[in-house]
mmCIF file of C-alpha atoms in Angstrom:
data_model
loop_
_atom_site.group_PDB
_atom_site.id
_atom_site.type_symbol
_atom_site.label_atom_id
_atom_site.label_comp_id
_atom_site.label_asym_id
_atom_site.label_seq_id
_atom_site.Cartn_x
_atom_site.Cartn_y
_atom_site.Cartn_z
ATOM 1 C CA UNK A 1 0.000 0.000 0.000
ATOM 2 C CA UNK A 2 1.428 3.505 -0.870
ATOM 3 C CA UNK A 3 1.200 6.502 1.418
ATOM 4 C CA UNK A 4 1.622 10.218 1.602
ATOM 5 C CA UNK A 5 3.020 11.608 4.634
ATOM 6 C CA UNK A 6 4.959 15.226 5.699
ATOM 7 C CA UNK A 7 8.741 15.015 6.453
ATOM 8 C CA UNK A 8 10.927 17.946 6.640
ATOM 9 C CA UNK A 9 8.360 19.971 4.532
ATOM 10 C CA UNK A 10 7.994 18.183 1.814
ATOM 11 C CA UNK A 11 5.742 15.450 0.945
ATOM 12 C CA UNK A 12 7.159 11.691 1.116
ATOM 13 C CA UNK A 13 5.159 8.452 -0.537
ATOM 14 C CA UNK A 14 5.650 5.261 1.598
ATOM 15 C CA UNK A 15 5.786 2.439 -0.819
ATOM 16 C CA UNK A 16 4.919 -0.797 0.453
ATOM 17 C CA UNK A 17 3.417 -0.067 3.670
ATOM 18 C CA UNK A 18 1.077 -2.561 5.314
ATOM 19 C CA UNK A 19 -2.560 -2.161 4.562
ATOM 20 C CA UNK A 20 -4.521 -1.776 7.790
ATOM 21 C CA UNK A 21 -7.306 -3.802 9.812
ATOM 22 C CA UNK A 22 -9.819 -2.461 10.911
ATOM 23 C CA UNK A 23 -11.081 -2.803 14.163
ATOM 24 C CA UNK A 24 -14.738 -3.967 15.697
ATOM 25 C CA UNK A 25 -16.009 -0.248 14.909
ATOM 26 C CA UNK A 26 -13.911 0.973 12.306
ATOM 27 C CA UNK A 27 -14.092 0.398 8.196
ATOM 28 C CA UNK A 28 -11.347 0.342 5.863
ATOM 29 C CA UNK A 29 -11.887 2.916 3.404
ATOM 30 C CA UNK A 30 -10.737 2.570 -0.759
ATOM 31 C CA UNK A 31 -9.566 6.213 -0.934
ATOM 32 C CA UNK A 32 -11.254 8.125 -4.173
ATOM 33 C CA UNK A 33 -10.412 11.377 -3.691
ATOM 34 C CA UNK A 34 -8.907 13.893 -0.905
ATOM 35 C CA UNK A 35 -8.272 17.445 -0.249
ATOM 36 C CA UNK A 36 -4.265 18.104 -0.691
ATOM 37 C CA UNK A 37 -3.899 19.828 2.639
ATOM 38 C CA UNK A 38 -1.305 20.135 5.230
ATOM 39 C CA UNK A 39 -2.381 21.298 8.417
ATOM 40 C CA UNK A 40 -0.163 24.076 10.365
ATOM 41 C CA UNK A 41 3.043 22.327 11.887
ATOM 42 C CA UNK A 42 1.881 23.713 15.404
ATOM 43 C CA UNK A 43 -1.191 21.753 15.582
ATOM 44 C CA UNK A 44 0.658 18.732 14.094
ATOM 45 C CA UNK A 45 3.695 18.713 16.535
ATOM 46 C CA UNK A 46 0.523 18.785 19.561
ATOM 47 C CA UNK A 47 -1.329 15.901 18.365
ATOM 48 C CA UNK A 48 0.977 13.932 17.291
ATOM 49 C CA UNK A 49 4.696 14.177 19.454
ATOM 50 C CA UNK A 50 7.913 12.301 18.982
ATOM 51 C CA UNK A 51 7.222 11.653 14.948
ATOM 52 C CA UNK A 52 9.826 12.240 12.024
ATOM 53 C CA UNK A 53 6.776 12.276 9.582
ATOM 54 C CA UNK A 54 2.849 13.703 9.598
ATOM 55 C CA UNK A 55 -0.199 12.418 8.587
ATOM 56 C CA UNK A 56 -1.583 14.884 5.539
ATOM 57 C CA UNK A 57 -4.969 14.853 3.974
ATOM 58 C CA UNK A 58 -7.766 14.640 6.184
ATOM 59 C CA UNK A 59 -11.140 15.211 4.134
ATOM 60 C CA UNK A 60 -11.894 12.156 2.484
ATOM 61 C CA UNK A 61 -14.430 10.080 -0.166
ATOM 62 C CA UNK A 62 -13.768 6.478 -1.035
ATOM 63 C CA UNK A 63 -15.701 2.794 -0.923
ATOM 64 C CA UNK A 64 -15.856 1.052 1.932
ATOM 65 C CA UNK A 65 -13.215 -2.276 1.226
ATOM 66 C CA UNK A 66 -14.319 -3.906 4.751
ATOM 67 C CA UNK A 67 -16.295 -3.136 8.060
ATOM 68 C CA UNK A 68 -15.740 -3.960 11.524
ATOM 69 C CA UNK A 69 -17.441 -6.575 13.518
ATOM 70 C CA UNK A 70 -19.997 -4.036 15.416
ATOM 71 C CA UNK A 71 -20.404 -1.649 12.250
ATOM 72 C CA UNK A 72 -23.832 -3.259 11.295
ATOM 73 C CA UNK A 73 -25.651 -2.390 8.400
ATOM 74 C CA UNK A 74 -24.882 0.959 8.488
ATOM 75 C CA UNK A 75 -21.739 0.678 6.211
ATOM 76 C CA UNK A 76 -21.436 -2.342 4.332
ATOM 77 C CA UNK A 77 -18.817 -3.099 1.329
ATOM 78 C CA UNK A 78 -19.294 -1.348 -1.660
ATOM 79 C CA UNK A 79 -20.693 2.162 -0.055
ATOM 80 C CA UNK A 80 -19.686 5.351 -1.392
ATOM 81 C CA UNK A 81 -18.776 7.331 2.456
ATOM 82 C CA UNK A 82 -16.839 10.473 2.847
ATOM 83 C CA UNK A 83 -15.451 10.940 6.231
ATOM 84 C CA UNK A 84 -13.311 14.037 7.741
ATOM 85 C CA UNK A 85 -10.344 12.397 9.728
ATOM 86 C CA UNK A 86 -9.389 14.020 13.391
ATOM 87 C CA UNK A 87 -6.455 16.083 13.622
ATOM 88 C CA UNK A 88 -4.970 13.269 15.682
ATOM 89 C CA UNK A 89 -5.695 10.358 12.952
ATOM 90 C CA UNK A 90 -2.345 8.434 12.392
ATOM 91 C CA UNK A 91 -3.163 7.796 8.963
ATOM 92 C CA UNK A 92 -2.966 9.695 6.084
ATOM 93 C CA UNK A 93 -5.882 10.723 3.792
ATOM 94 C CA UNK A 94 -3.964 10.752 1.019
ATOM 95 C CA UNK A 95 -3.445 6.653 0.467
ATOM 96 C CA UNK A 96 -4.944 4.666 -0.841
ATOM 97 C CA UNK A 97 -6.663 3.174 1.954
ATOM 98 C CA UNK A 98 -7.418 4.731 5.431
ATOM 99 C CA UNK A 99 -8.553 3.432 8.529
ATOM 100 C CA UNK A 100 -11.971 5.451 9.324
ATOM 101 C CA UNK A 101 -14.271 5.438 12.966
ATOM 102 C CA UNK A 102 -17.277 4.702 11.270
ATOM 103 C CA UNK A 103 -19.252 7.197 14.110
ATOM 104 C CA UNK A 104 -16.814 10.129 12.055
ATOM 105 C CA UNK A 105 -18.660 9.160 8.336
ATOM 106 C CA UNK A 106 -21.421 9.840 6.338
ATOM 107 C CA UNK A 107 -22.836 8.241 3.018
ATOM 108 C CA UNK A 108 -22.551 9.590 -0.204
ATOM 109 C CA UNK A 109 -25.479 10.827 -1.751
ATOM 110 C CA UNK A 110 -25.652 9.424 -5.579
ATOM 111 C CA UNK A 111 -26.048 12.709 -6.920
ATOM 112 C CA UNK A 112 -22.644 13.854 -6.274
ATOM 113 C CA UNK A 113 -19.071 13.240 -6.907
ATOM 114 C CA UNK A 114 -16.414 11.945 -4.440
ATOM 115 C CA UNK A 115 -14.281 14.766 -5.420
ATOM 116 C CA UNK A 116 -17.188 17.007 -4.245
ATOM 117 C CA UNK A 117 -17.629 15.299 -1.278
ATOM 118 C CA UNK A 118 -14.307 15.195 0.022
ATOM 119 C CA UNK A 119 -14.050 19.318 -0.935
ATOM 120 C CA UNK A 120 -16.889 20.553 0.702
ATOM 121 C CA UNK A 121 -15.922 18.655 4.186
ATOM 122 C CA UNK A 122 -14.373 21.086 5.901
ATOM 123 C CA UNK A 123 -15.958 24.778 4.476
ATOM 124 C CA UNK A 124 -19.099 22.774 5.522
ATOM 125 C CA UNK A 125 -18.285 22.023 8.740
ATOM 126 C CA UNK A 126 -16.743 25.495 9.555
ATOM 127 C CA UNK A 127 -19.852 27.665 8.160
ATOM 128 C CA UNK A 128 -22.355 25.187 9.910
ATOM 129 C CA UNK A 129 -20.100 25.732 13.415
ATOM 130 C CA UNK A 130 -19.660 29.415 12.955
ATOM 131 C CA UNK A 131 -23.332 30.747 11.510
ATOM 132 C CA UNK A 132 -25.737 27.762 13.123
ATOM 133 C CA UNK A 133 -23.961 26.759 16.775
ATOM 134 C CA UNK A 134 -21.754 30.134 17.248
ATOM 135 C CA UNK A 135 -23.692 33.349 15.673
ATOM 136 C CA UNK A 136 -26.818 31.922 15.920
ATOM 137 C CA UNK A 137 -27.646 33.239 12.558
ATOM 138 C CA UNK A 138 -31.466 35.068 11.935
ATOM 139 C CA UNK A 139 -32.484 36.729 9.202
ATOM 140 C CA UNK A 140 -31.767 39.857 8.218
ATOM 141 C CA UNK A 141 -27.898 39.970 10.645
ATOM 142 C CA UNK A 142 -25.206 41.192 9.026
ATOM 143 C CA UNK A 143 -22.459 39.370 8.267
ATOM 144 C CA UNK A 144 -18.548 40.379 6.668
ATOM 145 C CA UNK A 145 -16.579 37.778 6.282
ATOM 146 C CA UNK A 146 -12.739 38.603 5.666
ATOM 147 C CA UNK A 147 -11.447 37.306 2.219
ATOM 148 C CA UNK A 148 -14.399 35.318 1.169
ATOM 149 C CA UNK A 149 -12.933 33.676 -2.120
ATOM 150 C CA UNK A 150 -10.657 31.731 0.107
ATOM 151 C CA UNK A 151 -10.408 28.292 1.510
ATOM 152 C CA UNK A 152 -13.865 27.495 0.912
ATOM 153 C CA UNK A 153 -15.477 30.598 2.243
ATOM 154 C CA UNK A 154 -17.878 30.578 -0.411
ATOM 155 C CA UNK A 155 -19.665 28.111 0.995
ATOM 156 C CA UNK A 156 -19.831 30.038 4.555
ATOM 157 C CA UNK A 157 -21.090 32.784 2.389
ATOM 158 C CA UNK A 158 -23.577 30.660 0.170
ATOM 159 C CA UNK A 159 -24.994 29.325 3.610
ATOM 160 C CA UNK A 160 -24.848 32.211 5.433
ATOM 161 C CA UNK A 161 -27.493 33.858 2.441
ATOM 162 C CA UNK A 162 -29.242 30.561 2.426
ATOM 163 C CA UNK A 163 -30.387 30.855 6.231
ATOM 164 C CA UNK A 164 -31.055 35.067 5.371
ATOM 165 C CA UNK A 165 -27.881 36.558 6.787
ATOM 166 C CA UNK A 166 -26.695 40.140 4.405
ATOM 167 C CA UNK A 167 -23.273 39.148 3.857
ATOM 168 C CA UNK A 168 -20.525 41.478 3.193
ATOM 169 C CA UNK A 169 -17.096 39.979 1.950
ATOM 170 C CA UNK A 170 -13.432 41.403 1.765
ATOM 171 C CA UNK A 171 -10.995 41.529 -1.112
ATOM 172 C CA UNK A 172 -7.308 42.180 -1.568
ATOM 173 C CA UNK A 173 -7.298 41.818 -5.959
ATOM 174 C CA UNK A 174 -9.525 42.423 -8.854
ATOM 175 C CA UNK A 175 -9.259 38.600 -9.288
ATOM 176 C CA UNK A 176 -10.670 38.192 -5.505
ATOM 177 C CA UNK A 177 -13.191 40.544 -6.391
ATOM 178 C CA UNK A 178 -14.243 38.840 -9.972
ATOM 179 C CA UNK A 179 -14.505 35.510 -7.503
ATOM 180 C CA UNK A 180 -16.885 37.250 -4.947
ATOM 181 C CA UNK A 181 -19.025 38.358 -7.638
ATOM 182 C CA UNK A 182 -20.381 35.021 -8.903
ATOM 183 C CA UNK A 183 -21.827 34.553 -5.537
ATOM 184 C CA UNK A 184 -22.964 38.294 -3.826
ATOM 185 C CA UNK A 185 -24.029 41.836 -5.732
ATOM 186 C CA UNK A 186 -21.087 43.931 -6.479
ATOM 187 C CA UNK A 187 -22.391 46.662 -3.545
ATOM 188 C CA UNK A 188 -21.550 43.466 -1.180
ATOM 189 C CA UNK A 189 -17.786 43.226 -1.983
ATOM 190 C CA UNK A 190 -15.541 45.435 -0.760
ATOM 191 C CA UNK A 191 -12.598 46.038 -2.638
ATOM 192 C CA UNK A 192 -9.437 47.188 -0.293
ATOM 193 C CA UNK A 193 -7.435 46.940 -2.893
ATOM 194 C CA UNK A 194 -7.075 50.455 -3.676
ATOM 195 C CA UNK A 195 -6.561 51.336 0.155
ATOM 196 C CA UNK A 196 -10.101 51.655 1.311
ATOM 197 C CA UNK A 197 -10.269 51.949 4.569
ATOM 198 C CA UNK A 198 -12.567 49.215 5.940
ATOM 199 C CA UNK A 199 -14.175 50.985 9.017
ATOM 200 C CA UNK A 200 -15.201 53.467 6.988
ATOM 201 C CA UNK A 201 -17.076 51.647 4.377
ATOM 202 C CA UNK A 202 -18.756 49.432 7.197
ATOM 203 C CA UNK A 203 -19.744 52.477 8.707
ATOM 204 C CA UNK A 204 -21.631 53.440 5.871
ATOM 205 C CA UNK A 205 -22.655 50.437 4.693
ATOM 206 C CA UNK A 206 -24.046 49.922 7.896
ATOM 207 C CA UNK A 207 -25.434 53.234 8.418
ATOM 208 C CA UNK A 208 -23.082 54.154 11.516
ATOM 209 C CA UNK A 209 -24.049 50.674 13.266
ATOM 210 C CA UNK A 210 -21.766 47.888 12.740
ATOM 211 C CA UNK A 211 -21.969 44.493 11.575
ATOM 212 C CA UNK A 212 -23.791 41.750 14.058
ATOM 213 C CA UNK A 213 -20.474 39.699 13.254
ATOM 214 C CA UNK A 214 -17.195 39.292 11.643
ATOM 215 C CA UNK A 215 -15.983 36.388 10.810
ATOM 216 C CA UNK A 216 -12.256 35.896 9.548
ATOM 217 C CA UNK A 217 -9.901 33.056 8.111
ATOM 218 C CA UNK A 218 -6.962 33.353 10.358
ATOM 219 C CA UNK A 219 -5.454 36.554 8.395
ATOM 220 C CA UNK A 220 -6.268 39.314 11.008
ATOM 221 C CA UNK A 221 -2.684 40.988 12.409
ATOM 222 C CA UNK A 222 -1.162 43.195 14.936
ATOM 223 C CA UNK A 223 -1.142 46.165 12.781
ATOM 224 C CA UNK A 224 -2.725 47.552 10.031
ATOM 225 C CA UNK A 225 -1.821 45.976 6.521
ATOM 226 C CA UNK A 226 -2.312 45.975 2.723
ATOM 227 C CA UNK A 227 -3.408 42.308 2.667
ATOM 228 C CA UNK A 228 -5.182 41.970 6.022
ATOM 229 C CA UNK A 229 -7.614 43.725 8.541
ATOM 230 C CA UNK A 230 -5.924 45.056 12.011
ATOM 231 C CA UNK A 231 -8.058 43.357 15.062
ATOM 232 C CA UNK A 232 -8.698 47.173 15.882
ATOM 233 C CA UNK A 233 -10.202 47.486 12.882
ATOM 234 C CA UNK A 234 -12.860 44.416 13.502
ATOM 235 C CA UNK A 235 -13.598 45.544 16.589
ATOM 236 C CA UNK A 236 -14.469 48.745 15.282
ATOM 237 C CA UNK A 237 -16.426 47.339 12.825
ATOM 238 C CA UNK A 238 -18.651 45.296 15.574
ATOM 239 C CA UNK A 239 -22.048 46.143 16.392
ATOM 240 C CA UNK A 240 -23.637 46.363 19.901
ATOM 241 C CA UNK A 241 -23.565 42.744 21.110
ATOM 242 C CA UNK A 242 -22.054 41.768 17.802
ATOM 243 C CA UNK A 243 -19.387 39.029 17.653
ATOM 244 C CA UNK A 244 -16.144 38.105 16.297
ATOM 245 C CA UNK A 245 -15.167 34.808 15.029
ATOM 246 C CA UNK A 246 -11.546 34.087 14.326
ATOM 247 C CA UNK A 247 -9.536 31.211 13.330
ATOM 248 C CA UNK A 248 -6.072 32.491 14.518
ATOM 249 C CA UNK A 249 -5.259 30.279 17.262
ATOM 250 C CA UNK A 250 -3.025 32.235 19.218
ATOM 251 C CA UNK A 251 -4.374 35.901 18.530
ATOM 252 C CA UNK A 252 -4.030 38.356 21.708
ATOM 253 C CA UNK A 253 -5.734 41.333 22.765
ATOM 254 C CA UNK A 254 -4.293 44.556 23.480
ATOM 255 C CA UNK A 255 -5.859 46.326 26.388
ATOM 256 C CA UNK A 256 -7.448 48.902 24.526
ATOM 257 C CA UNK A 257 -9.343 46.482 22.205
ATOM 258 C CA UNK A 258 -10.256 44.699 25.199
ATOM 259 C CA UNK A 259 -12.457 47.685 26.783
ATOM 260 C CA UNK A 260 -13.577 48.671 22.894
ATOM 261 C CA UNK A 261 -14.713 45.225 23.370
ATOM 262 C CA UNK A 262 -16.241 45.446 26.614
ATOM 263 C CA UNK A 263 -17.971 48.981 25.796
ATOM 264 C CA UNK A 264 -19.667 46.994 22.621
ATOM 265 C CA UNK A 265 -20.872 44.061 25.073
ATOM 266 C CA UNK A 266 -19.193 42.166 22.064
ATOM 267 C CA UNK A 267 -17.564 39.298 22.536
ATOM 268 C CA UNK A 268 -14.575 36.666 20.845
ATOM 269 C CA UNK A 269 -15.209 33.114 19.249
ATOM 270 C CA UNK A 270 -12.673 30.565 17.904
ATOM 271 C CA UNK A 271 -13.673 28.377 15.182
ATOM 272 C CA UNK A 272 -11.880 25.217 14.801
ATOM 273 C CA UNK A 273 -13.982 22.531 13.201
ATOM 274 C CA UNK A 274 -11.497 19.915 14.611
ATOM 275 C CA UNK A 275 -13.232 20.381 18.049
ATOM 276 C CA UNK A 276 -16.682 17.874 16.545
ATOM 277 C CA UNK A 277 -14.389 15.033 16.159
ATOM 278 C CA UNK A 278 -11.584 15.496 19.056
ATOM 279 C CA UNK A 279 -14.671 14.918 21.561
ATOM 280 C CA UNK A 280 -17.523 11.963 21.041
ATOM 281 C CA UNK A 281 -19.756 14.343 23.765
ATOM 282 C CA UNK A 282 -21.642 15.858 20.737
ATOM 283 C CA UNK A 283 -21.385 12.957 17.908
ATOM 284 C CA UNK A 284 -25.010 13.260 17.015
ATOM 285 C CA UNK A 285 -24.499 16.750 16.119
ATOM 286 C CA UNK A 286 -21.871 16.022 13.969
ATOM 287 C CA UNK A 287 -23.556 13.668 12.239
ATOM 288 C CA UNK A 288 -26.382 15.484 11.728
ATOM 289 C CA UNK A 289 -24.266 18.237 10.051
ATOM 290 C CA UNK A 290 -22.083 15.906 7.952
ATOM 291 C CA UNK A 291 -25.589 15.040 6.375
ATOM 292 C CA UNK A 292 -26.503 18.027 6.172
ATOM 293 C CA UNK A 293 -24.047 19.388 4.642
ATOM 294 C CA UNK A 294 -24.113 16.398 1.836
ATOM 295 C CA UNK A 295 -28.075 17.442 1.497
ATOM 296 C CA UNK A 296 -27.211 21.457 0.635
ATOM 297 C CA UNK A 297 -24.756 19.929 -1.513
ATOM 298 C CA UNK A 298 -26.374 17.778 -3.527
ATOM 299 C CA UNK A 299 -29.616 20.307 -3.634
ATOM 300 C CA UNK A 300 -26.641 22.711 -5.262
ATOM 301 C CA UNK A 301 -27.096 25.176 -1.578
ATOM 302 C CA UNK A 302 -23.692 24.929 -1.378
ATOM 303 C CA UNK A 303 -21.171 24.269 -3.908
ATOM 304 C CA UNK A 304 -17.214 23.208 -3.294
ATOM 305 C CA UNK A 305 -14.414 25.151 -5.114
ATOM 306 C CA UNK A 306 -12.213 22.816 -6.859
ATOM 307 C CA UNK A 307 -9.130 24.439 -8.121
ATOM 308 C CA UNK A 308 -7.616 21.448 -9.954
ATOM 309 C CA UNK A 309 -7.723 17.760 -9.619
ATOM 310 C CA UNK A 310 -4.341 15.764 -9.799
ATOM 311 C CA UNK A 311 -3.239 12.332 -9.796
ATOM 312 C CA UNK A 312 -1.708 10.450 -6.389
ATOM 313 C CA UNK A 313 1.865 9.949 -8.457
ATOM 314 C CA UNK A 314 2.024 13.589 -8.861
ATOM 315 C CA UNK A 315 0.711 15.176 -5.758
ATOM 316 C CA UNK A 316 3.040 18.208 -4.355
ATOM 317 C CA UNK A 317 3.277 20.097 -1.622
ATOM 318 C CA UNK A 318 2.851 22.988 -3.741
ATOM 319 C CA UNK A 319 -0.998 21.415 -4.221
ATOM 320 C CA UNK A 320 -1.651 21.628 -0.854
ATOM 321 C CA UNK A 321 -1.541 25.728 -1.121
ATOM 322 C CA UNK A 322 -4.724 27.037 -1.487
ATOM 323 C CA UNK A 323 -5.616 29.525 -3.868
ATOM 324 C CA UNK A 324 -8.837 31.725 -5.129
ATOM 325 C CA UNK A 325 -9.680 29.440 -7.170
ATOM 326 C CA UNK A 326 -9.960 26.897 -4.423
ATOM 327 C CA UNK A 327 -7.765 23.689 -3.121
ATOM 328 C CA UNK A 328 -6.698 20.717 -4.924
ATOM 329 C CA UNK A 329 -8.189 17.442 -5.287
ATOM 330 C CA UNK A 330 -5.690 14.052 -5.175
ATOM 331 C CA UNK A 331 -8.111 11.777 -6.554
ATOM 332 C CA UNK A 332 -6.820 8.198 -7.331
ATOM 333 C CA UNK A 333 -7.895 5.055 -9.787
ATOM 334 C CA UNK A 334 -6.323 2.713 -11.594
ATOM 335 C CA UNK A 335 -4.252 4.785 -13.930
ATOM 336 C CA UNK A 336 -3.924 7.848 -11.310
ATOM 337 C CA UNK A 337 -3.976 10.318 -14.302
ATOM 338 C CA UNK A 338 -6.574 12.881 -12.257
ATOM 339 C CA UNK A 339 -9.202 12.167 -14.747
ATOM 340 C CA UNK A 340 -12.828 14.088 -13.970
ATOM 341 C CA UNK A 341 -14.957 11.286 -13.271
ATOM 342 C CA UNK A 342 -14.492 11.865 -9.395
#
């Protein structure tokens, strides 16, 4: 069995490694297709200690190749199942077979792809966490959401209008913008390209009140930027009891910000979709938004950005960048050649 795996940087295929067994509640899982990702060296160094390589790849499609003892009917051989692996899995999505907790998978509805599948796993699970179980979305709360065309925030954006949010989204190039545009109304990108400033158009956008929430990818800093929003600069763009959702793990508040944050009875979220499947306490919520999530897909609700597909013999780490056009699928068969058909 061949596998991909991180060491020093770049990625590594294992040739002949062992293929796995699964155990009395786990299936073995034919890989079809996976997100090229690598997740920040941080996270990996926490979850997985003393290790000269890393598991990469974590949203996955394939065909179940065998069940467990205790996986009943729910899985049997020959389903099409997409799973999204914990941070802590030892194996590596991108193989060609994986060893899956069948409580962490979902079936494959026959209208879609497994490319589509395995690309919509984790935009899916991070608008459903941040609009549904953090913001509480209702209709008519306004939404901006920092760099939109990027790692699958369209598909935060597309639910956030599905559920009757009024999104706003950010963008840094007339290519971002172009990207924004097949999804919102051109008066619902802003375009900082030119050196807008971003308080001000919120301001007026908002007539003087703020957005209910801001929601950003990880790319707020210190200090005000050319590519990026200043955290003073979401704060000041926060309504009265509005909220801000961040995915920078280690982001720190300045006293000031604090008491602009206090004075707003705002308040600060993290969103890490890793948290459904590092914990069993809430599994029936997760399943019930991994299925979900397949529904809005397969009703077209939500669609996945696909920037390329390629072949498992050619997979690079420079595929595992993601770019406006989306991330890249490693999708594998017999000849590996990245044909369509997933």
């Amino acid at each position: 069995m061949r596998t991909a795996v991180l060491e020093d940087g770049a990625l590594v295929v294992l040739e002949g490694e062992l293929r796995p067994t699964p155990g009395p509640l786990q299936i073995l899982l034919a890989v079809k297709a996976c997100v090229a990702e690598v997740l920040p060296m941080k996270a990996l160094e926490l979850f997985h200690s003393m290790k000269h390589h890393y598991p990469v790849g974590h949203e996955v499609s394939g065909t179940v190749s065998e069940a467990g003892a205790e996986v009943g009917t729910d899985f049997e051989v020959g389903m099409n199942v997409v799973a999204y692996l914990p941070i802590d899995n030892s194996g590596s999505g991108i193989a060609e077979y994986v060893l899956v907790d069948s409580c962490w998978c979902s079936r494959i509805p026959a209208e879609c792809s497994h490319a589509e599948c395995a690309a919509v796993m984790r935009p899916g699970l991070q608008a459903y966490t941040a609009l549904h179980y953090q913001l509480r979305i209702a209709k008519g709360d306004t939404i901006l959401i920092t760099r939109g065309c990027y790692e699958g925030r369209q598909a935060m954006i597309q639910m956030a209008l599905h559920w009757g949010g009024r999104v706003f989204a950010t963008a840094y190039s007339r290519e971002e913008v172009h990207a924004l545009l097949t999804i919102l109304d051109e008066s619902q990108v802003i375009d900082l390209s030119s050196g807008t400033s971003l308080v001000s158009t919120c301001m007026e956008l908002s007539s003087g009140l703020g957005w209910d929430s801001v929601i950003d990818g990880g790319e707020v800093v210190s200090a005000e930027s050319d590519t990026a929003p200043s955290k003073h600069e979401v704060l000041s763009c926060l309504a009265a009891n509005g909220k801000w959702i961040t995915m920078v793990p280690d982001i720190q508040l300045d006293p000031p910000d604090s008491q602009l944050l206090y004075w707003k009875g705002a308040s600060l979220c993290f969103l890490n979709e890793q948290v459904w499947n590092l914990s069993g306490a809430q599994q029936g919520r997760y399943l019930h938004i991994l299925f979900d999530i397949l529904c809005k897909l397969r009703d077209k609700t939500i669609t996945p950005q696909i920037a390329g597909k390629v072949g498992f013999r050619k997979v690079d780490i420079a595929d595992t960048v993601p770019t406006v056009g989306g991330r890249t699928i490693v999708v594998f068969d017999d000849g590996d050649d990245g044909e369509d058909s997933y």
